[in-house]
Short mmCIF file of C-alpha atoms in Angstrom, two decimals:
data_model
loop_
_atom_site.label_atom_id
_atom_site.label_comp_id
_atom_site.label_asym_id
_atom_site.label_seq_id
_atom_site.Cartn_x
_atom_site.Cartn_y
_atom_site.Cartn_z
CA MET E 1 -11.29 -1.05 -14.94
CA ILE E 2 -11.73 -1.19 -11.74
CA GLY E 3 -11.08 2.23 -9.91
CA PHE E 4 -13.94 1.95 -6.42
CA LEU E 5 -15.02 -0.70 -4.54
CA ARG E 6 -18.22 0.04 -1.64
CA GLY E 7 -18.84 -3.47 0.19
CA VAL E 8 -19.16 -5.19 2.87
CA LEU E 9 -16.30 -7.25 4.22
CA VAL E 10 -16.34 -10.39 4.35
CA ARG E 11 -13.57 -11.70 5.39
CA LYS E 12 -10.42 -9.23 7.03
CA SER E 13 -6.90 -10.87 7.25
CA PRO E 14 -3.62 -7.78 7.24
CA GLN E 15 -3.50 -8.14 3.78
CA GLU E 16 -6.48 -9.64 1.83
CA LEU E 17 -9.92 -8.93 2.25
CA LEU E 18 -12.98 -10.46 0.48
CA LEU E 19 -14.95 -7.44 -0.38
CA ASP E 20 -19.38 -8.95 -1.64
CA VAL E 21 -20.13 -6.38 -4.31
CA GLY E 22 -23.99 -6.60 -4.31
CA GLY E 23 -23.36 -10.44 -4.40
CA VAL E 24 -20.24 -10.86 -6.10
CA GLY E 25 -17.11 -11.24 -3.46
CA TYR E 26 -13.85 -9.27 -4.45
CA ARG E 27 -10.23 -10.36 -3.43
CA VAL E 28 -8.78 -6.89 -2.75
CA LEU E 29 -4.65 -7.02 -1.39
CA VAL E 30 -4.11 -3.70 0.97
CA PRO E 31 -1.11 -2.92 2.89
CA ILE E 32 -1.34 -2.65 6.23
CA SER E 33 -2.21 0.60 6.58
CA THR E 34 -5.39 0.01 4.81
CA PHE E 35 -6.30 -2.79 6.83
CA CYS E 36 -6.32 -0.64 10.23
CA ARG E 37 -8.18 1.91 9.12
CA LEU E 38 -11.17 -0.78 7.95
CA GLY E 39 -13.54 -1.80 10.23
CA ASP E 40 -14.49 -5.44 11.55
CA GLN E 41 -15.92 -8.03 9.26
CA GLY E 42 -19.14 -7.15 8.28
CA ALA E 43 -18.34 -3.74 8.03
CA LEU E 44 -19.01 -1.31 5.29
CA ALA E 45 -15.61 -0.96 4.14
CA GLU E 46 -14.49 1.78 0.81
CA LEU E 47 -11.93 1.38 -1.44
CA LEU E 48 -10.00 2.79 -3.77
CA ILE E 49 -8.39 0.22 -6.18
CA HIS E 50 -5.77 -0.53 -8.55
CA THR E 51 -6.21 -3.04 -10.77
CA HIS E 52 -2.93 -4.64 -11.82
CA VAL E 53 -3.13 -7.47 -15.33
CA ARG E 54 -1.24 -9.85 -16.17
CA GLU E 55 -1.72 -12.03 -19.19
CA ASP E 56 -2.56 -14.76 -16.77
CA HIS E 57 -4.27 -12.56 -13.43
CA LEU E 58 -6.40 -9.95 -12.64
CA ILE E 59 -5.26 -8.30 -9.22
CA LEU E 60 -6.76 -5.99 -7.51
CA TYR E 61 -5.22 -3.62 -4.66
CA GLY E 62 -6.92 -1.87 -2.15
CA PHE E 63 -6.27 1.54 -0.50
CA ALA E 64 -8.39 3.78 2.42
CA THR E 65 -6.95 7.12 0.69
CA ALA E 66 -5.79 8.57 -2.86
CA SER E 67 -2.34 8.56 -1.14
CA GLU E 68 -2.13 5.28 -0.66
CA LEU E 69 -2.97 5.15 -3.82
CA GLU E 70 -1.42 7.61 -5.31
CA LEU E 71 2.14 6.97 -3.88
CA PHE E 72 1.29 2.80 -5.12
CA GLU E 73 1.51 3.63 -8.24
CA LYS E 74 4.62 6.00 -8.17
CA LEU E 75 6.69 2.90 -6.71
CA VAL E 76 4.88 0.69 -9.22
CA SER E 77 6.22 3.08 -12.23
CA VAL E 78 10.23 2.37 -10.41
CA SER E 79 12.38 -0.11 -12.54
CA GLY E 80 12.33 -3.09 -10.76
CA VAL E 81 10.00 -3.03 -8.33
CA GLY E 82 6.57 -4.62 -8.86
CA PRO E 83 2.63 -4.48 -7.50
CA LYS E 84 4.43 -6.89 -4.83
CA VAL E 85 7.05 -4.96 -3.01
CA ALA E 86 5.01 -2.24 -3.56
CA LEU E 87 2.38 -3.42 -1.48
CA GLY E 88 5.30 -4.64 0.92
CA VAL E 89 6.73 -1.27 1.34
CA LEU E 90 3.50 0.10 1.91
CA SER E 91 3.03 -1.98 4.54
CA GLY E 92 6.81 -1.37 5.96
CA ILE E 93 6.15 2.84 6.29
CA GLU E 94 3.34 5.45 6.26
CA VAL E 95 2.75 7.20 3.67
CA ASP E 96 4.28 10.89 4.96
CA ASP E 97 7.34 8.87 5.88
CA LEU E 98 8.00 7.07 3.02
CA VAL E 99 8.21 10.32 1.14
CA GLN E 100 10.08 12.45 3.67
CA ALA E 101 12.70 9.45 3.52
CA ILE E 102 12.78 9.41 -0.04
CA ARG E 103 13.39 13.64 -0.12
CA ALA E 104 15.45 13.39 2.61
CA ASN E 105 18.36 10.58 0.69
CA ASP E 106 17.09 7.99 3.32
CA VAL E 107 18.60 4.92 2.35
CA ALA E 108 19.12 3.51 5.96
CA ARG E 109 15.12 3.90 6.88
CA LEU E 110 14.04 2.43 3.66
CA THR E 111 16.12 -0.48 4.22
CA ARG E 112 14.09 -1.25 7.09
CA VAL E 113 10.78 -2.23 5.54
CA PRO E 114 10.68 -5.60 5.41
CA GLY E 115 12.01 -6.52 1.74
CA VAL E 116 13.47 -4.00 0.65
CA GLY E 117 16.95 -4.15 0.13
CA LYS E 118 19.75 -1.38 -0.34
CA LYS E 119 19.78 -1.70 -4.04
CA THR E 120 15.63 -0.97 -4.26
CA SER E 121 16.18 2.03 -1.60
CA GLU E 122 18.67 3.78 -3.82
CA ARG E 123 16.49 2.85 -7.08
CA LEU E 124 13.50 4.13 -5.14
CA ILE E 125 14.95 7.40 -4.13
CA LEU E 126 16.40 8.06 -7.29
CA GLU E 127 13.48 7.65 -9.35
CA LEU E 128 11.18 9.00 -7.21
CA LYS E 129 12.99 12.51 -6.09
CA ASP E 130 11.13 14.14 -9.16
CA LYS E 131 7.36 12.29 -9.22
CA ILE E 132 7.13 13.14 -5.19
CA ALA E 133 8.68 17.07 -5.19
CA SER E 134 5.06 18.10 -5.50
CA PHE E 135 3.62 15.27 -3.78
CA HIS E 136 1.07 15.92 -0.31
CA PRO E 137 -0.63 13.60 1.78
CA GLU E 138 -3.92 14.44 2.45
CA ALA E 139 -3.90 16.30 5.69
CA SER E 140 -6.37 14.93 7.23
CA GLU E 141 -6.02 11.03 6.43
CA PRO E 142 -5.60 9.51 10.35
CA ARG E 143 -2.72 7.55 11.00
CA ALA E 144 -3.33 3.96 11.84
CA PRO E 145 -3.40 2.68 15.56
CA SER E 146 0.85 1.94 15.56
CA PRO E 147 0.64 -0.96 18.51
CA LYS E 148 -2.10 -3.09 16.41
CA ARG E 149 0.22 -2.00 13.49
CA ASN E 150 3.62 -2.45 14.77
CA ASP E 151 2.14 -6.28 15.92
CA LEU E 152 1.37 -7.26 12.72
CA LEU E 153 4.58 -6.11 10.52
CA SER E 154 6.34 -8.13 13.21
CA ALA E 155 4.00 -11.06 12.41
CA LEU E 156 4.76 -10.51 8.67
CA ALA E 157 8.13 -9.93 9.10
CA ASN E 158 8.73 -13.56 10.84
CA LEU E 159 6.85 -14.94 8.67
#
């Protein structure tokens, strides 16, 4: 299983990267928060990886921080929430805001995330509340630049 990649960004788009690691190009799906933290094309990038294996695909999900990766793995453990939805949740809300919304039973805040309805929000709260009781996002993590992130979210929601 792949758990970490370090390489040069060959191509970068809001939901996907192509990372050259020793001459091998890895396609990695990322949330908006990770996209915003990475440099431009040609820059060196380091990503924590969640390897998702299905019978017909091997998909890599990349994260700039351990908190994002840990929360992603907690999200995919919720029944009915797959990697695509989990990635969408992390793209639509910052890690600390998501943790706070779950702890506060804030269904309305979670339903504002594109692609997450009331039932999914309620299920997330029900199944994750105990799992994130002791979860503390990394204090040194910089927040993604808001204007750029908001523009990206708006563009993706309009697609």
